[in-house]
Amino acid sequence: MAALDPTSTSAWNSLDDLAHKVGDTSLRDLFAEDTQRAEKLTVSAGDLTVDFSKNRVTDAVLDALIKLAEETGVQKKIDAMFAGEHINNTEDRAVGHVALRMANEQSFVVDGENMVPAIHAVMERARAFAEQVRSGTWKGHTGKAITDVVNIGIGGSDLGPAMAYRALAPFHDGPRVHFVSNVDGADLGRVVANLNAEQTLFIVASKSFTTIETLTNAESAREWLLRELQADTSAVAKHFVALSTNAQAVGEFGIDTENMFGFWDWVGGRYSVPSVIGLSVMLGVGPTHFTAFLDGFAKIDDHLRIAPARDNAPLLMALIGVWYRNFLDFPAVAVLPYNNDLARFPAYLQQLDMESNGKRVRTDGVPVTYETGPIVFGEPGTNGQHAFYQLIHQGTTTIPCEFIGFFNAIDTLAEERAWVHNDQLFANMIAQAEALAFGETADEVRATGVEEALVEARTFPGNTPSTLIVADALTPSVLGQLIALYEHKVLIQGAIWQINSFDQWGVQLGKVLAKVIEPELAGGETGTHDASTTAMIAAYRAKRG
Ligand code: F6P
């Protein structure tokens, strides 16, 4: 079906006009003109408070953006997703991550079948398994309890669980969980170097069970286990489980499908942490906290569907992102969690956003004539302040920032020191947002006594927009809410851009070429390549041990 060209809508035209008229309006002026601005532009979504006031938007811009969402059929896309329609059109699949956190009485119907009972059934199996491992009832091949779990996966089968496990560090009360993703042998090698095979459980997480990095790591892990235990393949059953949609490949690998937890092709890899792909998180924090994590997602799913446009956090976030990307030409967005446990959150969002919306054709295959997904990057504060913030404050590119912070630190240092740290952390976050928005003019710099020759170098132009996302504390529920907020932002932006946010054809070509080159490096017959690739293959072969 032909997709709409969003640039042909009347809202797009209005936004083009507004970009010329108010695109440069200063945040200083916007705040001076309206003392209620912060209050008016702060919304609540579940337990999250999102302050949009430091964004370069006026009422007219927001109205036009909301109109753009209407004209491009955002609501229809959301409804189609919840209705189980095949909105992933290039793979002819439904998109069902929202079903993973639905209550029993809800339904998610894909091709005529309500999938919610099956989702609950497999999660129940996962919970029972997690309880067995956590309580020590599940024994390894030599009869010992499991102390260490290694999740082997990559992309969505790694980034989500690794990010969430780390984010929920204060809730860890199960076996230690390690994550191996890179096919660089150093990754697996360094993890297993410190483990006792008798007490180690490997989770092979792969939706397709064909991902070469994961299978290579899993094979090496199996070899390590059998060597360490001096056992035959019968030992695998007590030390390997699989999370996958591909039972046949799991069986062929040698993992008993009894030890497999399944999901469905309509759960995209980068959306899969609330499925059994989150098993490693469940093992680490326990089923109860994992349920709270899922409930957090559900809170924002509800918010998405019921909050009016002006109070709808994912919608506003998406629309403001479109304003920056398509009308003010800002190419990137920085995600800056002021919470060390969220260290992997920017990396997680890179896949969520860039693999979803890094697309150059519309759903009907027609090339877009406008920008799509932004470059996403970030680091936890305050570390980033001492690295790349210089460019954000005084460089030549405007980079909108998304700050994430918490009023309370959980379970860190002794109470009085915990507050010293948290006060400093939070102060830095809101100070950065203030500095970025309002800057420091040349006159203000002069007034501090700076010598004239240095005034320009020390001036801060300001007017760099930011959003503040805050909550009381980083609990399992709040983490689920944060993830869902971003998932829906990505969905809405993809709907406006008329792209398919749920396929990822752009990862294929490199994989195919690597498969060709790998045997050539190992001494096989060489094929035809460009001169640079050919020279590098020859250099590698000459040095290969
Ligand atoms: O290479 C991209 C990708 O397909 C991601 O979309 C996915 O999350 C990752 O690989 C891992 O895939 P799998 O879970 O099938 O191993």
Short mmCIF file of N, CA, C and O in Angstrom, two decimals, residues 12 42 60 99 151 169 280 307 366 379 403 416 428 439 469 472 485 530 542:
data_model
loop_
_atom_site.label_atom_id
_atom_site.label_comp_id
_atom_site.label_asym_id
_atom_site.label_seq_id
_atom_site.Cartn_x
_atom_site.Cartn_y
_atom_site.Cartn_z
N TRP A 12 3.21 19.67 8.07
CA TRP A 12 4.65 19.74 7.72
C TRP A 12 4.97 21.14 7.18
O TRP A 12 5.96 21.76 7.53
N THR A 42 5.52 20.35 31.89
CA THR A 42 5.97 19.16 32.64
C THR A 42 4.80 18.19 32.72
O THR A 42 3.69 18.58 33.10
N ALA A 60 2.54 27.18 19.37
CA ALA A 60 2.21 26.99 17.94
C ALA A 60 2.96 25.79 17.38
O ALA A 60 2.41 24.99 16.60
N ALA A 99 2.37 -6.89 24.18
CA ALA A 99 1.62 -8.02 24.73
C ALA A 99 2.38 -8.72 25.85
O ALA A 99 1.79 -9.36 26.72
N ASN A 151 24.98 -15.17 30.29
CA ASN A 151 24.06 -14.96 29.17
C ASN A 151 24.90 -14.76 27.91
O ASN A 151 25.68 -13.81 27.82
N ALA A 169 21.12 -3.27 39.93
CA ALA A 169 22.15 -3.77 40.85
C ALA A 169 21.69 -3.78 42.32
O ALA A 169 21.96 -4.75 43.04
N SER A 280 17.88 -13.81 32.37
CA SER A 280 19.08 -13.56 33.19
C SER A 280 18.80 -12.48 34.24
O SER A 280 19.29 -12.56 35.36
N ALA A 307 -3.40 9.02 27.68
CA ALA A 307 -3.06 10.43 28.00
C ALA A 307 -3.37 11.32 26.80
O ALA A 307 -3.02 10.98 25.66
N VAL A 366 9.43 3.41 -1.13
CA VAL A 366 9.83 4.67 -1.80
C VAL A 366 10.87 5.38 -0.92
O VAL A 366 10.65 5.53 0.29
N GLU A 379 26.47 8.81 27.80
CA GLU A 379 27.27 8.24 28.89
C GLU A 379 26.62 8.70 30.17
O GLU A 379 25.96 9.75 30.18
N PHE A 403 18.15 14.21 29.84
CA PHE A 403 18.74 13.90 31.15
C PHE A 403 17.79 12.98 31.91
O PHE A 403 16.57 13.17 31.87
N GLU A 416 24.42 8.99 55.24
CA GLU A 416 24.81 10.40 55.13
C GLU A 416 25.73 10.63 53.92
O GLU A 416 25.62 11.63 53.21
N ASN A 428 24.42 18.43 39.57
CA ASN A 428 25.13 18.51 38.29
C ASN A 428 24.18 18.34 37.11
O ASN A 428 24.30 19.03 36.10
N GLY A 439 23.03 29.43 28.90
CA GLY A 439 24.38 29.86 28.56
C GLY A 439 24.88 31.00 29.42
O GLY A 439 24.39 31.26 30.53
N ILE A 469 14.04 13.90 32.63
CA ILE A 469 13.16 12.79 33.00
C ILE A 469 13.56 12.37 34.41
O ILE A 469 14.71 11.96 34.62
N ASP A 472 11.44 9.00 41.51
CA ASP A 472 11.94 8.91 42.89
C ASP A 472 13.20 8.07 42.97
O ASP A 472 14.17 8.45 43.60
N LEU A 485 8.85 4.12 27.63
CA LEU A 485 8.79 5.51 27.15
C LEU A 485 9.57 5.66 25.84
O LEU A 485 9.09 6.23 24.86
N ASP A 530 37.53 -5.99 -3.68
CA ASP A 530 38.22 -4.76 -4.03
C ASP A 530 39.68 -4.87 -3.57
O ASP A 530 40.03 -5.74 -2.75
N ALA A 542 49.13 -13.91 5.88
CA ALA A 542 50.59 -13.98 6.04
C ALA A 542 50.99 -14.06 7.51
O ALA A 542 51.98 -14.67 7.88
#
